[in-house]
């Protein structure tokens, strides 16, 4: 999938990082974005933004309306997933608080959807849950995906975008190590400027 094919959930003009379409946990980690000029974009910064992100990733029904307490839980899981990705990429021990948070999200997910009946649908699974149960389910799916990402075959391809000030993670594809064409161009421009500066002063 090319950058132009990916959903622009990362923010205006910024495509998903490579691998984020396969791993929603990677896209979750990248939903707090450091931009040039000291700018910062938090896609989950408001309840409506968090709801839209979950709906776009098919993790909650389209008519879900998160309150701030649930949006804050999603942002909190994001920070713990980011801590685990940073540890993995840096070759450091996994932070115990991050492990505990992901495991807590995993254990809150019901192992089986309940059986229900109504006059419209008849017998069906996954009866409507209160909003906190819906959020528990979404967080559990994201936590399970983070665990799969950190322990599966894609773990070896995971890296951090080296183009400052970018703070996104990605899965390397071939020789590409940047999260976007924009970051790649910025990194090349920085290197070219450094070479020109050395030539002038050397």
XYZ file of N, CA and C in Angstrom:
606
model
N 0.852 -1.190 0.000
C 0.000 0.000 0.000
C 0.886 1.236 0.000
N 0.666 2.160 -0.897
C 1.470 3.367 -0.980
C 0.972 4.392 0.011
N 1.764 5.452 0.209
C 1.363 6.494 1.141
C 0.081 7.168 0.705
N -0.101 7.313 -0.597
C -1.315 7.979 -1.066
C -2.539 7.107 -0.882
N -2.339 5.793 -0.699
C -3.463 4.889 -0.504
C -3.894 4.796 0.947
N -3.028 5.193 1.878
C -3.340 5.007 3.286
C -4.283 6.090 3.768
N -5.053 5.754 4.816
C -5.995 6.716 5.381
C -5.232 7.812 6.101
N -5.689 9.030 5.953
C -4.974 10.161 6.533
C -5.414 10.391 7.971
N -5.305 9.354 8.791
C -5.705 9.485 10.184
C -4.620 10.142 11.008
N -3.445 10.329 10.436
C -2.350 10.911 11.207
C -2.479 12.414 11.342
N -3.318 13.027 10.576
C -3.468 14.465 10.641
C -3.440 15.061 9.255
N -3.729 16.347 9.154
C -3.817 17.006 7.856
C -2.516 16.867 7.065
N -2.609 16.297 5.860
C -1.459 16.212 4.972
C -0.405 15.211 5.378
N -0.625 14.440 6.421
C 0.373 13.487 6.895
C -0.204 12.078 6.810
N 0.303 11.241 5.901
C -0.249 9.892 5.744
C 0.172 8.981 6.896
N -0.489 7.845 6.987
C -0.093 6.852 7.980
C 1.348 6.439 7.722
N 2.051 6.116 8.786
C 3.407 5.595 8.665
C 3.349 4.171 8.116
N 4.394 3.720 7.424
C 4.408 2.341 6.936
C 4.160 1.346 8.072
N 3.232 0.441 7.849
C 2.882 -0.572 8.836
C 1.672 -0.210 9.675
N 1.300 1.073 9.721
C 0.183 1.488 10.573
C -1.157 0.975 10.068
N -1.267 0.723 8.763
C -2.514 0.177 8.228
C -2.693 -1.280 8.662
N -1.585 -1.960 8.933
C -1.636 -3.359 9.376
C -1.793 -3.471 10.886
N -1.281 -2.496 11.602
C -1.279 -2.540 13.065
C -1.913 -1.271 13.628
N -3.178 -1.343 14.045
C -3.808 -0.157 14.631
C -3.077 0.349 15.869
N -2.373 -0.544 16.585
C -1.618 -0.092 17.760
C -0.480 0.838 17.343
N 0.111 0.590 16.178
C 1.163 1.468 15.656
C 0.564 2.822 15.280
N -0.608 2.800 14.679
C -1.289 4.052 14.341
C -1.697 4.794 15.607
N -2.106 4.053 16.643
C -2.422 4.669 17.931
C -1.189 5.384 18.484
N -0.051 4.702 18.473
C 1.182 5.300 18.986
C 1.538 6.567 18.236
N 1.205 6.607 16.959
C 1.547 7.759 16.116
C 0.486 8.849 16.103
N -0.497 8.764 16.975
C -1.582 9.747 16.956
C -1.251 11.017 17.733
N -0.087 11.067 18.349
C 0.428 12.295 18.971
C 1.663 12.675 18.172
N 1.577 13.740 17.401
C 2.574 14.006 16.361
C 3.329 15.299 16.629
N 4.660 15.184 16.677
C 5.516 16.366 16.759
C 5.769 16.862 15.340
N 5.512 18.146 15.110
C 5.656 18.741 13.784
C 6.766 19.789 13.806
N 7.287 20.145 12.629
C 8.318 21.186 12.577
C 7.814 22.500 13.176
N 8.762 23.303 13.660
C 8.416 24.602 14.230
C 7.820 24.519 15.619
N 8.064 23.405 16.318
C 7.551 23.266 17.674
C 6.060 23.004 17.757
N 5.427 22.714 16.622
C 3.991 22.414 16.600
C 3.747 20.983 17.092
N 2.569 20.743 17.610
C 2.204 19.418 18.110
C 0.742 19.163 17.784
N 0.450 17.989 17.272
C -0.918 17.611 16.924
C -1.297 16.350 17.685
N -2.366 16.416 18.452
C -2.881 15.252 19.162
C -4.231 14.887 18.543
N -4.226 13.850 17.735
C -5.442 13.408 17.052
C -6.511 12.986 18.065
N -6.080 12.544 19.244
C -7.006 12.077 20.281
C -7.218 13.130 21.360
N -6.885 14.369 21.066
C -6.894 15.430 22.078
C -8.261 15.816 22.598
N -9.308 15.484 21.872
C -10.676 15.792 22.314
C -11.511 14.514 22.261
N -12.605 14.463 23.011
C -13.475 13.288 22.926
C -13.967 13.027 21.504
N -14.299 14.088 20.753
C -14.774 13.879 19.384
C -13.654 13.349 18.493
N -12.437 13.822 18.686
C -11.300 13.311 17.911
C -11.022 11.860 18.232
N -11.067 11.507 19.523
C -10.845 10.116 19.934
C -11.941 9.205 19.378
N -13.187 9.684 19.427
C -14.304 8.905 18.872
C -14.104 8.682 17.382
N -13.760 9.747 16.664
C -13.565 9.646 15.213
C -12.451 8.648 14.891
N -11.357 8.678 15.668
C -10.241 7.749 15.435
C -10.702 6.304 15.626
N -11.429 6.046 16.696
C -11.910 4.681 16.962
C -12.903 4.224 15.900
N -13.792 5.115 15.486
C -14.762 4.773 14.438
C -14.030 4.492 13.130
N -13.066 5.349 12.764
C -12.305 5.159 11.526
C -11.547 3.844 11.510
N -11.174 3.350 12.684
C -10.454 2.076 12.783
C -11.400 0.903 13.061
N -12.706 1.160 12.969
C -13.734 0.117 13.131
C -13.655 -0.565 14.493
N -13.348 0.225 15.511
C -13.224 -0.318 16.859
C -14.438 -0.011 17.731
N -15.256 0.937 17.302
C -16.507 1.242 18.008
C -17.576 1.527 16.964
N -18.860 1.388 17.316
C -19.933 1.715 16.370
C -19.902 3.196 15.987
N -20.424 3.496 14.813
C -20.389 4.864 14.288
C -21.151 5.847 15.164
N -22.142 5.380 15.925
C -22.938 6.298 16.753
C -22.384 6.448 18.172
N -21.171 5.944 18.411
C -20.559 6.059 19.735
C -20.211 7.516 20.025
N -20.395 7.927 21.256
C -20.005 9.274 21.674
C -19.182 9.201 22.942
N -17.868 9.259 22.814
C -16.990 9.161 23.979
C -17.052 10.434 24.821
N -16.941 10.254 26.116
C -16.749 11.370 27.038
C -15.251 11.506 27.309
N -14.856 12.580 27.946
C -13.431 12.841 28.176
C -12.761 11.721 28.968
N -13.474 11.122 29.920
C -12.848 10.066 30.728
C -12.425 8.891 29.856
N -13.221 8.553 28.847
C -12.867 7.450 27.944
C -11.773 7.864 26.964
N -11.841 9.109 26.482
C -10.781 9.609 25.595
C -9.447 9.613 26.340
N -9.470 9.966 27.620
C -8.246 9.982 28.424
C -7.690 8.570 28.585
N -8.559 7.576 28.708
C -8.091 6.187 28.799
C -7.390 5.766 27.515
N -7.925 6.193 26.368
C -7.300 5.878 25.088
C -5.928 6.554 24.974
N -5.850 7.820 25.366
C -4.563 8.531 25.330
C -3.560 7.887 26.282
N -4.042 7.439 27.444
C -3.151 6.784 28.404
C -2.582 5.490 27.830
N -3.435 4.676 27.187
C -2.938 3.454 26.559
C -1.923 3.797 25.471
N -2.187 4.867 24.725
C -1.249 5.283 23.682
C 0.143 5.527 24.272
N 0.210 6.232 25.393
C 1.516 6.543 25.983
C 2.229 5.277 26.448
N 1.466 4.311 26.954
C 2.085 3.055 27.391
C 2.578 2.234 26.195
N 1.795 2.238 25.111
C 2.232 1.540 23.893
C 3.480 2.224 23.332
N 3.503 3.547 23.331
C 4.693 4.269 22.864
C 5.916 3.902 23.707
N 5.727 3.765 25.011
C 6.843 3.393 25.886
C 7.378 2.008 25.534
N 6.472 1.074 25.206
C 6.902 -0.271 24.819
C 7.593 -0.267 23.462
N 7.079 0.518 22.515
C 7.724 0.607 21.205
C 9.113 1.224 21.341
N 9.233 2.268 22.152
C 10.531 2.908 22.362
C 11.531 1.925 22.974
N 11.065 1.120 23.923
C 11.943 0.131 24.545
C 12.384 -0.911 23.519
N 11.439 -1.359 22.687
C 11.756 -2.361 21.673
C 12.766 -1.821 20.666
N 12.508 -0.616 20.152
C 13.388 -0.013 19.146
C 14.764 0.284 19.741
N 14.791 0.735 20.998
C 16.055 1.095 21.633
C 16.793 -0.065 22.262
N 16.173 -1.251 22.270
C 16.821 -2.411 22.882
C 16.900 -2.327 24.395
N 15.897 -1.656 25.013
C 15.881 -1.486 26.465
C 14.836 -2.410 27.096
N 14.932 -2.658 28.390
C 13.890 -3.443 29.062
C 12.540 -2.738 28.968
N 11.500 -3.521 28.873
C 10.150 -2.958 28.796
C 9.778 -2.357 30.150
N 9.247 -1.128 30.164
C 8.821 -0.525 31.436
C 7.695 -1.340 32.075
N 7.820 -1.605 33.351
C 6.829 -2.451 34.032
C 5.448 -1.795 34.044
N 5.385 -0.467 34.156
C 4.080 0.196 34.168
C 3.390 0.067 32.808
N 4.182 0.124 31.737
C 3.607 -0.015 30.394
C 3.106 -1.437 30.184
N 3.889 -2.425 30.620
C 3.443 -3.819 30.517
C 2.154 -4.032 31.301
N 2.102 -3.485 32.504
C 0.911 -3.653 33.347
C -0.311 -3.012 32.695
N -0.137 -1.843 32.084
C -1.273 -1.152 31.456
C -1.807 -1.932 30.263
N -0.916 -2.461 29.436
C -1.348 -3.243 28.273
C -2.016 -4.536 28.730
N -1.434 -5.193 29.719
C -2.036 -6.424 30.225
C -3.390 -6.159 30.879
N -3.535 -5.027 31.555
C -4.822 -4.672 32.150
C -5.880 -4.503 31.061
N -5.502 -3.828 29.958
C -6.445 -3.656 28.847
C -6.829 -4.997 28.243
N -5.853 -5.913 28.154
C -6.130 -7.241 27.595
C -7.109 -8.027 28.460
N -6.961 -7.938 29.756
C -7.793 -8.765 30.641
C -9.202 -8.221 30.822
N -9.454 -6.984 30.415
C -10.788 -6.420 30.547
C -11.736 -6.847 29.423
N -11.180 -7.447 28.366
C -12.001 -7.820 27.220
C -12.746 -9.108 27.526
N -14.073 -9.140 27.337
C -14.804 -10.390 27.554
C -14.336 -11.456 26.580
N -14.234 -12.682 27.046
C -13.745 -13.760 26.187
C -14.786 -14.200 25.165
N -16.038 -13.927 25.430
C -17.085 -14.303 24.479
C -18.164 -13.229 24.462
N -18.673 -12.965 23.269
C -19.758 -12.000 23.149
C -21.044 -12.624 23.671
N -21.834 -11.877 24.444
C -23.060 -12.444 24.999
C -24.114 -12.699 23.918
N -24.990 -13.613 24.217
C -26.091 -13.934 23.309
C -27.283 -13.064 23.681
N -27.936 -12.512 22.664
C -29.090 -11.669 22.924
C -30.194 -11.926 21.914
N -31.338 -11.300 22.147
C -32.461 -11.429 21.222
C -33.251 -10.137 21.245
N -33.671 -9.690 20.075
C -34.657 -8.617 20.001
C -35.528 -8.857 18.770
N -36.644 -8.123 18.678
C -37.625 -8.385 17.628
C -37.119 -8.010 16.232
N -36.111 -7.160 16.163
C -35.573 -6.757 14.858
C -34.512 -7.743 14.370
N -33.544 -8.035 15.231
C -32.420 -8.895 14.821
C -32.631 -10.365 15.163
N -33.578 -10.653 16.027
C -33.725 -12.030 16.470
C -32.565 -12.407 17.377
N -32.135 -13.674 17.301
C -31.007 -14.142 18.095
C -29.726 -13.566 17.521
N -28.882 -13.014 18.367
C -27.640 -12.409 17.879
C -26.583 -12.402 18.983
N -25.319 -12.240 18.568
C -24.204 -12.113 19.514
C -23.852 -10.641 19.678
N -23.037 -10.339 20.666
C -22.525 -8.988 20.912
C -23.651 -8.006 21.143
N -24.404 -8.234 22.192
C -25.465 -7.300 22.578
C -24.847 -5.937 22.855
N -25.621 -4.868 22.673
C -25.071 -3.534 22.934
C -24.521 -3.437 24.354
N -23.336 -2.848 24.467
C -22.699 -2.681 25.767
C -22.772 -1.221 26.179
N -22.726 -0.948 27.457
C -22.541 0.440 27.888
C -21.233 0.974 27.294
N -21.108 2.285 27.228
C -19.972 2.894 26.557
C -18.636 2.437 27.137
N -18.579 2.218 28.462
C -17.297 1.793 29.026
C -16.925 0.391 28.572
N -17.925 -0.474 28.358
C -17.639 -1.817 27.832
C -17.170 -1.732 26.389
N -17.755 -0.807 25.608
C -17.313 -0.617 24.222
C -15.869 -0.149 24.204
N -15.537 0.778 25.087
C -14.158 1.280 25.153
C -13.222 0.192 25.646
N -13.648 -0.595 26.642
C -12.831 -1.729 27.092
C -12.501 -2.642 25.923
N -13.501 -2.937 25.107
C -13.302 -3.814 23.954
C -12.291 -3.205 22.987
N -12.432 -1.908 22.687
C -11.518 -1.242 21.761
C -10.098 -1.225 22.310
N -9.951 -0.894 23.593
C -8.621 -0.867 24.204
C -8.004 -2.261 24.225
N -8.835 -3.264 24.467
C -8.330 -4.640 24.462
C -7.820 -5.059 23.100
N -8.546 -4.682 22.050
C -8.107 -5.005 20.687
C -6.792 -4.310 20.379
N -6.687 -3.036 20.759
C -5.448 -2.294 20.526
C -4.291 -2.888 21.327
N -4.559 -3.274 22.576
C -3.512 -3.880 23.404
C -3.059 -5.209 22.817
N -4.013 -6.017 22.332
C -3.652 -7.298 21.715
C -2.825 -7.073 20.456
N -3.178 -6.053 19.674
C -2.405 -5.761 18.478
C -1.001 -5.284 18.839
N -0.889 -4.475 19.899
C 0.436 -4.040 20.353
C 1.277 -5.239 20.768
N 0.650 -6.186 21.481
C 1.376 -7.387 21.894
C 1.823 -8.204 20.685
N 0.938 -8.321 19.683
C 1.305 -9.042 18.456
C 2.443 -8.346 17.726
N 2.371 -7.018 17.663
C 3.411 -6.250 16.983
C 4.757 -6.426 17.674
N 4.768 -6.384 18.998
C 6.012 -6.450 19.760
C 6.610 -7.847 19.818
N 5.794 -8.872 19.584
C 6.296 -10.246 19.698
C 6.304 -11.000 18.378
N 5.691 -10.427 17.341
C 5.568 -11.117 16.062
C 6.705 -10.804 15.103
N 6.579 -11.274 13.864
C 7.639 -11.091 12.871
C 7.895 -9.640 12.492
N 6.905 -8.763 12.682
C 7.107 -7.352 12.337
C 7.964 -6.608 13.347
N 8.197 -7.205 14.525
C 8.976 -6.516 15.565
C 10.373 -6.157 15.072
N 10.964 -7.022 14.248
C 12.323 -6.769 13.757
C 12.369 -5.610 12.776
N 11.240 -5.276 12.153
C 11.194 -4.187 11.165
C 10.820 -2.849 11.780
N 10.490 -2.850 13.060
C 10.023 -1.635 13.695
C 11.180 -0.683 13.962
N 10.956 0.595 13.707
C 11.970 1.612 13.962
C 11.289 2.939 14.221
N 12.062 3.899 14.695
C 11.573 5.260 14.902
C 12.009 6.110 13.720
N 11.151 6.997 13.277
C 11.498 7.891 12.179
C 12.667 8.771 12.628
N 13.774 8.788 11.859
C 14.957 9.548 12.287
C 14.945 11.018 11.887
N 13.871 11.482 11.277
C 13.825 12.857 10.790
C 13.258 13.774 11.875
N 14.145 14.490 12.585
C 13.698 15.398 13.652
C 12.810 16.498 13.064
N 11.766 16.905 13.790
C 11.404 16.509 15.156
C 10.398 15.360 15.202
N 10.244 14.619 14.120
C 9.224 13.571 14.043
C 9.379 12.571 15.188
N 8.259 12.144 15.737
C 8.255 11.198 16.856
C 7.460 9.936 16.525
N 7.277 9.661 15.217
C 6.450 8.521 14.828
C 7.288 7.254 14.658
N 6.588 6.117 14.779
C 7.192 4.809 14.569
C 6.676 4.237 13.257
N 7.444 3.313 12.687
C 7.064 2.706 11.418
C 7.683 1.327 11.303
N 7.209 0.581 10.297
C 7.842 -0.682 9.930
C 8.684 -0.418 8.687
N 9.975 -0.710 8.761
C 10.864 -0.499 7.629
C 10.417 -1.324 6.435
N 10.476 -0.718 5.258
C 10.195 -1.436 4.008
C 11.359 -1.170 3.061
N 12.129 -2.201 2.760
C 13.291 -2.027 1.895
C 14.292 -1.095 2.543
N 14.746 -0.099 1.796
C 15.742 0.838 2.302
C 15.105 2.045 2.978
N 13.817 2.086 3.005
C 13.118 3.249 3.562
C 13.087 3.217 5.087
N 13.498 4.325 5.693
C 13.529 4.416 7.148
C 12.749 5.609 7.675
N 12.023 6.325 6.815
C 11.251 7.484 7.243
C 9.772 7.133 7.243
N 9.006 7.879 8.033
C 7.577 7.581 8.139
C 6.783 8.173 6.991
N 7.358 9.137 6.261
C 6.631 9.778 5.173
C 7.617 10.382 4.184
N 7.125 10.676 2.997
C 7.940 11.353 1.994
C 8.417 12.696 2.541
N 7.548 13.384 3.263
C 7.888 14.694 3.836
C 9.089 14.576 4.774
N 9.073 13.568 5.660
C 10.188 13.394 6.594
C 11.464 13.002 5.846
N 11.336 12.171 4.816
C 12.501 11.795 4.026
C 13.123 13.003 3.346
N 12.293 13.861 2.777
C 12.786 15.069 2.106
C 13.453 16.001 3.114
N 12.848 16.118 4.302
C 13.433 16.992 5.327
C 14.794 16.461 5.779
N 14.902 15.141 5.947
C 16.177 14.551 6.363
C 17.246 14.745 5.291
N 16.872 14.561 4.024
C 17.852 14.756 2.942
C 18.282 16.215 2.851
N 17.337 17.136 3.043
C 17.671 18.559 3.002
C 18.612 18.929 4.146
N 18.383 18.346 5.318
C 19.253 18.608 6.466
C 20.659 18.107 6.204
N 20.768 16.904 5.616
C 22.099 16.360 5.294
C 22.800 17.212 4.248
N 22.063 17.646 3.227
C 22.658 18.475 2.172
C 23.143 19.802 2.737
N 22.362 20.388 3.628
C 22.764 21.643 4.248
C 24.039 21.454 5.079
N 24.095 20.330 5.834
C 25.284 20.056 6.647
C 26.509 19.893 5.761
N 26.370 19.227 4.608
C 27.503 19.037 3.701
C 27.965 20.386 3.153
N 27.017 21.239 2.760
C 27.374 22.546 2.222
C 28.080 23.389 3.285
N 27.596 23.308 4.517
C 28.203 24.073 5.606
C 29.641 23.605 5.858
N 29.867 22.273 5.846
C 31.217 21.753 6.037
C 32.141 22.198 4.922
N 31.628 22.228 3.678
C 32.444 22.628 2.522
C 32.848 24.096 2.638
N 31.925 24.945 3.053
C 32.189 26.376 3.169
C 33.180 26.653 4.303
N 33.007 25.990 5.427
C 33.858 26.255 6.588
C 35.136 25.435 6.582
N 35.195 24.388 5.720
C 36.341 23.486 5.732
C 37.548 24.006 4.975
